[in-house]
PDB file of C-alpha atoms in Angstrom:
ATOM      1  CA  MET A  55      83.139  72.172 153.141  1.00  0.00           C
ATOM      2  CA  SER A  56      83.958  68.560 153.685  1.00  0.00           C
ATOM      3  CA  GLU A  57      81.173  65.972 153.946  1.00  0.00           C
ATOM      4  CA  LYS A  58      81.787  65.708 157.671  1.00  0.00           C
ATOM      5  CA  GLU A  59      81.449  69.495 158.090  1.00  0.00           C
ATOM      6  CA  ILE A  60      78.251  69.519 156.024  1.00  0.00           C
ATOM      7  CA  GLU A  61      76.827  66.717 158.147  1.00  0.00           C
ATOM      8  CA  PHE A  62      77.794  68.514 161.365  1.00  0.00           C
ATOM      9  CA  LEU A  63      76.259  71.818 160.207  1.00  0.00           C
ATOM     10  CA  ALA A  64      73.049  70.160 159.026  1.00  0.00           C
ATOM     11  CA  HIS A  65      72.729  68.334 162.355  1.00  0.00           C
ATOM     12  CA  ALA A  66      73.171  71.613 164.241  1.00  0.00           C
ATOM     13  CA  ILE A  67      70.510  73.316 162.106  1.00  0.00           C
ATOM     14  CA  ARG A  68      68.081  70.405 162.532  1.00  0.00           C
ATOM     15  CA  SER A  69      68.368  70.695 166.310  1.00  0.00           C
ATOM     16  CA  TYR A  70      66.706  74.121 166.060  1.00  0.00           C
ATOM     17  CA  GLU A  71      64.194  73.424 163.276  1.00  0.00           C
ATOM     18  CA  ASP A  72      61.124  71.226 163.635  1.00  0.00           C
ATOM     19  CA  GLY A  73      60.194  69.028 160.691  1.00  0.00           C
ATOM     20  CA  TRP A  74      63.531  69.180 158.902  1.00  0.00           C
ATOM     21  CA  ASP A  75      64.605  65.633 159.786  1.00  0.00           C
ATOM     22  CA  GLU A  76      63.412  64.232 156.456  1.00  0.00           C
ATOM     23  CA  LEU A  77      65.528  66.693 154.419  1.00  0.00           C
ATOM     24  CA  SER A  78      68.984  65.790 153.161  1.00  0.00           C
ATOM     25  CA  ASP A  79      71.977  67.578 154.678  1.00  0.00           C
ATOM     26  CA  GLU A  80      72.349  69.733 151.565  1.00  0.00           C
ATOM     27  CA  GLU A  81      68.639  70.629 151.559  1.00  0.00           C
ATOM     28  CA  VAL A  82      68.794  71.645 155.228  1.00  0.00           C
ATOM     29  CA  ILE A  83      71.724  73.960 154.565  1.00  0.00           C
ATOM     30  CA  GLN A  84      70.158  75.401 151.411  1.00  0.00           C
ATOM     31  CA  ARG A  85      66.879  76.073 153.194  1.00  0.00           C
ATOM     32  CA  LYS A  86      68.681  77.788 156.088  1.00  0.00           C
ATOM     33  CA  VAL A  87      70.728  79.919 153.673  1.00  0.00           C
ATOM     34  CA  GLN A  88      67.529  80.898 151.874  1.00  0.00           C
ATOM     35  CA  GLU A  89      65.871  81.826 155.204  1.00  0.00           C
ATOM     36  CA  ILE A  90      68.838  83.978 156.170  1.00  0.00           C
ATOM     37  CA  GLU A  91      68.837  85.728 152.778  1.00  0.00           C
ATOM     38  CA  GLU A  92      65.103  86.438 153.100  1.00  0.00           C
ATOM     39  CA  GLN A  93      65.653  87.880 156.591  1.00  0.00           C
ATOM     40  CA  GLU A  94      68.456  90.088 155.253  1.00  0.00           C
ATOM     41  CA  CYS A  95      66.218  91.359 152.441  1.00  0.00           C
ATOM     42  CA  LEU A  96      63.494  92.133 154.976  1.00  0.00           C
ATOM     43  CA  LYS A  97      65.973  94.020 157.165  1.00  0.00           C
ATOM     44  CA  ASP A  98      67.303  95.885 154.123  1.00  0.00           C
ATOM     45  CA  SER A  99      63.798  97.008 153.218  1.00  0.00           C
ATOM     46  CA  GLN A 100      63.097  98.047 156.822  1.00  0.00           C
ATOM     47  CA  TYR A 101      66.258 100.133 156.980  1.00  0.00           C
ATOM     48  CA  ALA A 102      65.986 101.539 153.466  1.00  0.00           C
ATOM     49  CA  ARG A 103      66.197 105.306 153.459  1.00  0.00           C
ATOM     50  CA  GLU A 104      63.133 107.061 152.142  1.00  0.00           C
ATOM     51  CA  GLU A 105      63.532 110.618 150.921  1.00  0.00           C
ATOM     52  CA  SER A 106      60.521 111.762 152.956  1.00  0.00           C
ATOM     53  CA  LYS A 107      62.099 110.557 156.214  1.00  0.00           C
ATOM     54  CA  ARG A 108      65.438 112.348 155.851  1.00  0.00           C
ATOM     55  CA  GLN A 109      67.883 111.829 158.694  1.00  0.00           C
ATOM     56  CA  THR A 110      65.536 111.069 161.565  1.00  0.00           C
ATOM     57  CA  TYR A 111      67.249 108.563 163.830  1.00  0.00           C
ATOM     58  CA  GLN A 112      64.124 106.871 165.165  1.00  0.00           C
ATOM     59  CA  LYS A 113      62.738 106.275 161.676  1.00  0.00           C
ATOM     60  CA  ASN A 114      65.903 105.282 159.819  1.00  0.00           C
ATOM     61  CA  ARG A 115      68.228 104.411 162.687  1.00  0.00           C
ATOM     62  CA  SER A 116      71.124 105.765 160.649  1.00  0.00           C
ATOM     63  CA  GLY A 117      73.861 104.340 162.888  1.00  0.00           C
ATOM     64  CA  GLU A 118      72.494 100.812 162.598  1.00  0.00           C
ATOM     65  CA  LYS A 119      71.972 101.280 158.875  1.00  0.00           C
ATOM     66  CA  SER A 120      75.567 102.430 158.477  1.00  0.00           C
ATOM     67  CA  VAL A 121      76.942  99.486 160.437  1.00  0.00           C
ATOM     68  CA  ARG A 122      74.884  97.085 158.296  1.00  0.00           C
ATOM     69  CA  SER A 123      76.300  98.764 155.173  1.00  0.00           C
ATOM     70  CA  TYR A 124      79.860  98.327 156.443  1.00  0.00           C
ATOM     71  CA  ILE A 125      79.311  94.694 157.346  1.00  0.00           C
ATOM     72  CA  LYS A 126      77.749  93.920 153.974  1.00  0.00           C
ATOM     73  CA  GLY A 127      80.562  95.724 152.140  1.00  0.00           C
ATOM     74  CA  VAL A 128      78.217  98.272 150.558  1.00  0.00           C
ATOM     75  CA  THR A 129      80.002 101.220 152.173  1.00  0.00           C
ATOM     76  CA  ASP A 130      83.709 101.634 152.759  1.00  0.00           C
ATOM     77  CA  LEU A 131      84.921 102.612 156.219  1.00  0.00           C
ATOM     78  CA  ASP A 132      86.222 106.135 156.476  1.00  0.00           C
ATOM     79  CA  ARG A 133      89.288 106.807 158.627  1.00  0.00           C
ATOM     80  CA  THR A 134      87.368 108.118 161.651  1.00  0.00           C
ATOM     81  CA  THR A 135      84.975 105.173 161.721  1.00  0.00           C
ATOM     82  CA  LEU A 136      87.815 102.678 161.352  1.00  0.00           C
ATOM     83  CA  ILE A 137      89.675 104.274 164.257  1.00  0.00           C
ATOM     84  CA  CYS A 138      86.548 104.271 166.420  1.00  0.00           C
ATOM     85  CA  TYR A 139      85.779 100.628 165.678  1.00  0.00           C
ATOM     86  CA  LEU A 140      89.341  99.626 166.477  1.00  0.00           C
ATOM     87  CA  LEU A 141      89.374 101.606 169.716  1.00  0.00           C
ATOM     88  CA  PHE A 142      85.915 101.171 171.137  1.00  0.00           C
ATOM     89  CA  MET A 143      84.627  97.779 169.965  1.00  0.00           C
ATOM     90  CA  GLY A 144      85.542  95.168 172.543  1.00  0.00           C
ATOM     91  CA  GLN A 145      88.971  96.485 173.501  1.00  0.00           C
ATOM     92  CA  GLU A 146      88.261  96.575 177.230  1.00  0.00           C
ATOM     93  CA  SER A 147      87.225  92.929 177.296  1.00  0.00           C
ATOM     94  CA  LEU A 148      90.394  91.639 175.643  1.00  0.00           C
ATOM     95  CA  GLU A 149      92.202  89.163 177.869  1.00  0.00           C
ATOM     96  CA  ASN A 150      95.294  89.088 175.664  1.00  0.00           C
ATOM     97  CA  LYS A 151      96.907  92.444 176.489  1.00  0.00           C
ATOM     98  CA  GLU A 152      99.163  92.276 173.409  1.00  0.00           C
ATOM     99  CA  ARG A 153      96.017  92.765 171.327  1.00  0.00           C
ATOM    100  CA  VAL A 154      94.926  95.932 173.133  1.00  0.00           C
ATOM    101  CA  MET A 155      95.273  98.878 170.756  1.00  0.00           C
ATOM    102  CA  THR A 156      98.348 101.060 171.097  1.00  0.00           C
ATOM    103  CA  ARG A 157      99.368 104.096 169.086  1.00  0.00           C
ATOM    104  CA  GLU A 158     101.989 102.047 167.248  1.00  0.00           C
ATOM    105  CA  ARG A 159      99.486  99.323 166.311  1.00  0.00           C
ATOM    106  CA  LEU A 160      96.887 101.877 165.258  1.00  0.00           C
ATOM    107  CA  ASP A 161      99.404 103.818 163.138  1.00  0.00           C
ATOM    108  CA  GLN A 162     100.473 100.575 161.436  1.00  0.00           C
ATOM    109  CA  ILE A 163      96.855  99.577 160.699  1.00  0.00           C
ATOM    110  CA  LEU A 164      96.043 103.043 159.355  1.00  0.00           C
ATOM    111  CA  LEU A 165      99.070 102.988 157.050  1.00  0.00           C
ATOM    112  CA  GLU A 166      98.265  99.504 155.783  1.00  0.00           C
ATOM    113  CA  CYS A 167      94.705 100.678 155.017  1.00  0.00           C
ATOM    114  CA  GLY A 168      96.007 103.655 153.055  1.00  0.00           C
ATOM    115  CA  TYR A 169      95.201 106.293 155.685  1.00  0.00           C
ATOM    116  CA  ALA A 170      97.478 108.804 157.390  1.00  0.00           C
ATOM    117  CA  MET A 171      99.038 107.973 160.755  1.00  0.00           C
ATOM    118  CA  LEU A 172      97.776 109.814 163.830  1.00  0.00           C
ATOM    119  CA  ARG A 173      98.734 113.496 163.707  1.00  0.00           C
ATOM    120  CA  ASP A 174      99.326 115.596 166.833  1.00  0.00           C
ATOM    121  CA  GLY A 175      98.020 118.714 165.050  1.00  0.00           C
ATOM    122  CA  ASP A 176      94.534 117.286 164.349  1.00  0.00           C
ATOM    123  CA  ASP A 177      91.927 117.679 167.122  1.00  0.00           C
ATOM    124  CA  PHE A 178      90.385 114.227 166.652  1.00  0.00           C
ATOM    125  CA  ASP A 179      93.786 112.541 166.339  1.00  0.00           C
ATOM    126  CA  ARG A 180      95.016 114.355 169.463  1.00  0.00           C
ATOM    127  CA  PHE A 181      91.958 113.042 171.337  1.00  0.00           C
ATOM    128  CA  VAL A 182      92.757 109.494 170.105  1.00  0.00           C
ATOM    129  CA  ILE A 183      96.423 109.826 171.125  1.00  0.00           C
ATOM    130  CA  GLN A 184      95.421 111.006 174.597  1.00  0.00           C
ATOM    131  CA  TYR A 185      92.867 108.195 174.855  1.00  0.00           C
ATOM    132  CA  LEU A 186      95.566 105.639 174.023  1.00  0.00           C
ATOM    133  CA  GLU A 187      97.972 107.072 176.604  1.00  0.00           C
ATOM    134  CA  VAL A 188      95.698 107.286 179.676  1.00  0.00           C
ATOM    135  CA  ASP A 189      95.274 104.478 182.193  1.00  0.00           C
ATOM    136  CA  ASP A 190      91.499 104.898 182.566  1.00  0.00           C
ATOM    137  CA  ARG A 191      90.376 105.009 178.941  1.00  0.00           C
ATOM    138  CA  MET A 192      86.664 104.766 179.678  1.00  0.00           C
ATOM    139  CA  GLY A 193      86.886 107.536 182.260  1.00  0.00           C
ATOM    140  CA  PHE A 194      88.776 109.730 179.785  1.00  0.00           C
ATOM    141  CA  LEU A 195      86.175 109.077 177.090  1.00  0.00           C
ATOM    142  CA  MET A 196      83.283 109.912 179.415  1.00  0.00           C
ATOM    143  CA  GLU A 197      85.001 113.085 180.625  1.00  0.00           C
ATOM    144  CA  SER A 198      85.744 114.163 177.043  1.00  0.00           C
ATOM    145  CA  VAL A 199      82.107 113.686 176.062  1.00  0.00           C
ATOM    146  CA  ALA A 200      80.986 115.635 179.148  1.00  0.00           C
ATOM    147  CA  ASP A 201      83.430 118.460 178.338  1.00  0.00           C
ATOM    148  CA  ALA A 202      82.063 118.700 174.798  1.00  0.00           C
ATOM    149  CA  ALA A 203      78.499 118.786 176.142  1.00  0.00           C
ATOM    150  CA  ARG A 204      79.363 121.509 178.666  1.00  0.00           C
ATOM    151  CA  SER A 205      80.940 123.522 175.850  1.00  0.00           C
ATOM    152  CA  GLU A 206      77.793 122.950 173.768  1.00  0.00           C
ATOM    153  CA  LYS A 207      79.862 121.358 171.000  1.00  0.00           C
ATOM    154  CA  ASN A 208      79.337 118.138 169.144  1.00  0.00           C
ATOM    155  CA  PHE A 209      81.696 115.391 170.212  1.00  0.00           C
ATOM    156  CA  TYR A 210      84.088 113.919 167.621  1.00  0.00           C
ATOM    157  CA  LEU A 211      81.885 110.886 167.052  1.00  0.00           C
ATOM    158  CA  TYR A 212      78.726 112.889 166.298  1.00  0.00           C
ATOM    159  CA  HIS A 213      79.202 112.837 162.517  1.00  0.00           C
ATOM    160  CA  MET A 214      81.150 109.594 162.418  1.00  0.00           C
ATOM    161  CA  TYR A 215      79.094 107.865 159.713  1.00  0.00           C
ATOM    162  CA  GLN A 216      78.768 110.813 157.364  1.00  0.00           C
ATOM    163  CA  GLY A 217      82.257 110.521 155.879  1.00  0.00           C
ATOM    164  CA  ALA A 218      81.702 106.978 154.644  1.00  0.00           C
ATOM    165  CA  VAL A 219      81.105 106.422 150.954  1.00  0.00           C
ATOM    166  CA  SER A 220      80.629 103.568 148.580  1.00  0.00           C
ATOM    167  CA  GLU A 221      83.307 103.317 145.932  1.00  0.00           C
ATOM    168  CA  ASN A 222      81.573 100.485 144.048  1.00  0.00           C
ATOM    169  CA  LYS A 223      80.749 102.634 140.971  1.00  0.00           C
ATOM    170  CA  LYS A 224      84.301 103.953 140.777  1.00  0.00           C
ATOM    171  CA  LEU A 225      85.695 100.435 141.189  1.00  0.00           C
ATOM    172  CA  ARG A 226      83.449  99.091 138.416  1.00  0.00           C
ATOM    173  CA  THR A 227      84.643 101.784 136.000  1.00  0.00           C
ATOM    174  CA  LEU A 228      88.249 100.854 136.790  1.00  0.00           C
ATOM    175  CA  ILE A 229      87.584  97.152 136.267  1.00  0.00           C
ATOM    176  CA  ASP A 230      85.586  97.484 133.021  1.00  0.00           C
TER     177      ASP A 230
END
């Protein structure tokens, strides 16, 4: 960062922290980085999976734990999770309609990430294709979930996080 950016960031941090006025700009930033790292370690320990608490959502909050793992780069996104994030995270609020996900855009992203394009013969992919083609996407999603519940079946997203894996060990063996 430039000196001006460092000064700006330190000023912004000082506006939220009492007693940091006497610290240099670099010390303010270092202290804030250290605080953030300590908070992350605390969160990691809170969300750490214990063998005795296997797969109970309230205890481990597995969805939140998985999202944290993706964000931190500990776990790679599987194809289903990537598709779901691209489709359901903030798409409806996009003002720029060119950025709204289409089948063509999704197929291109999947190919560039090394995954297969959407396939008409796959149940989940067919659901995604239909979702992309309807005018009322949220209504279609809600109706699809309701249909699965009425049929006493798990919806496609039920096991979304289970296909994700960490390839760090494999990557290290390739690098070494």
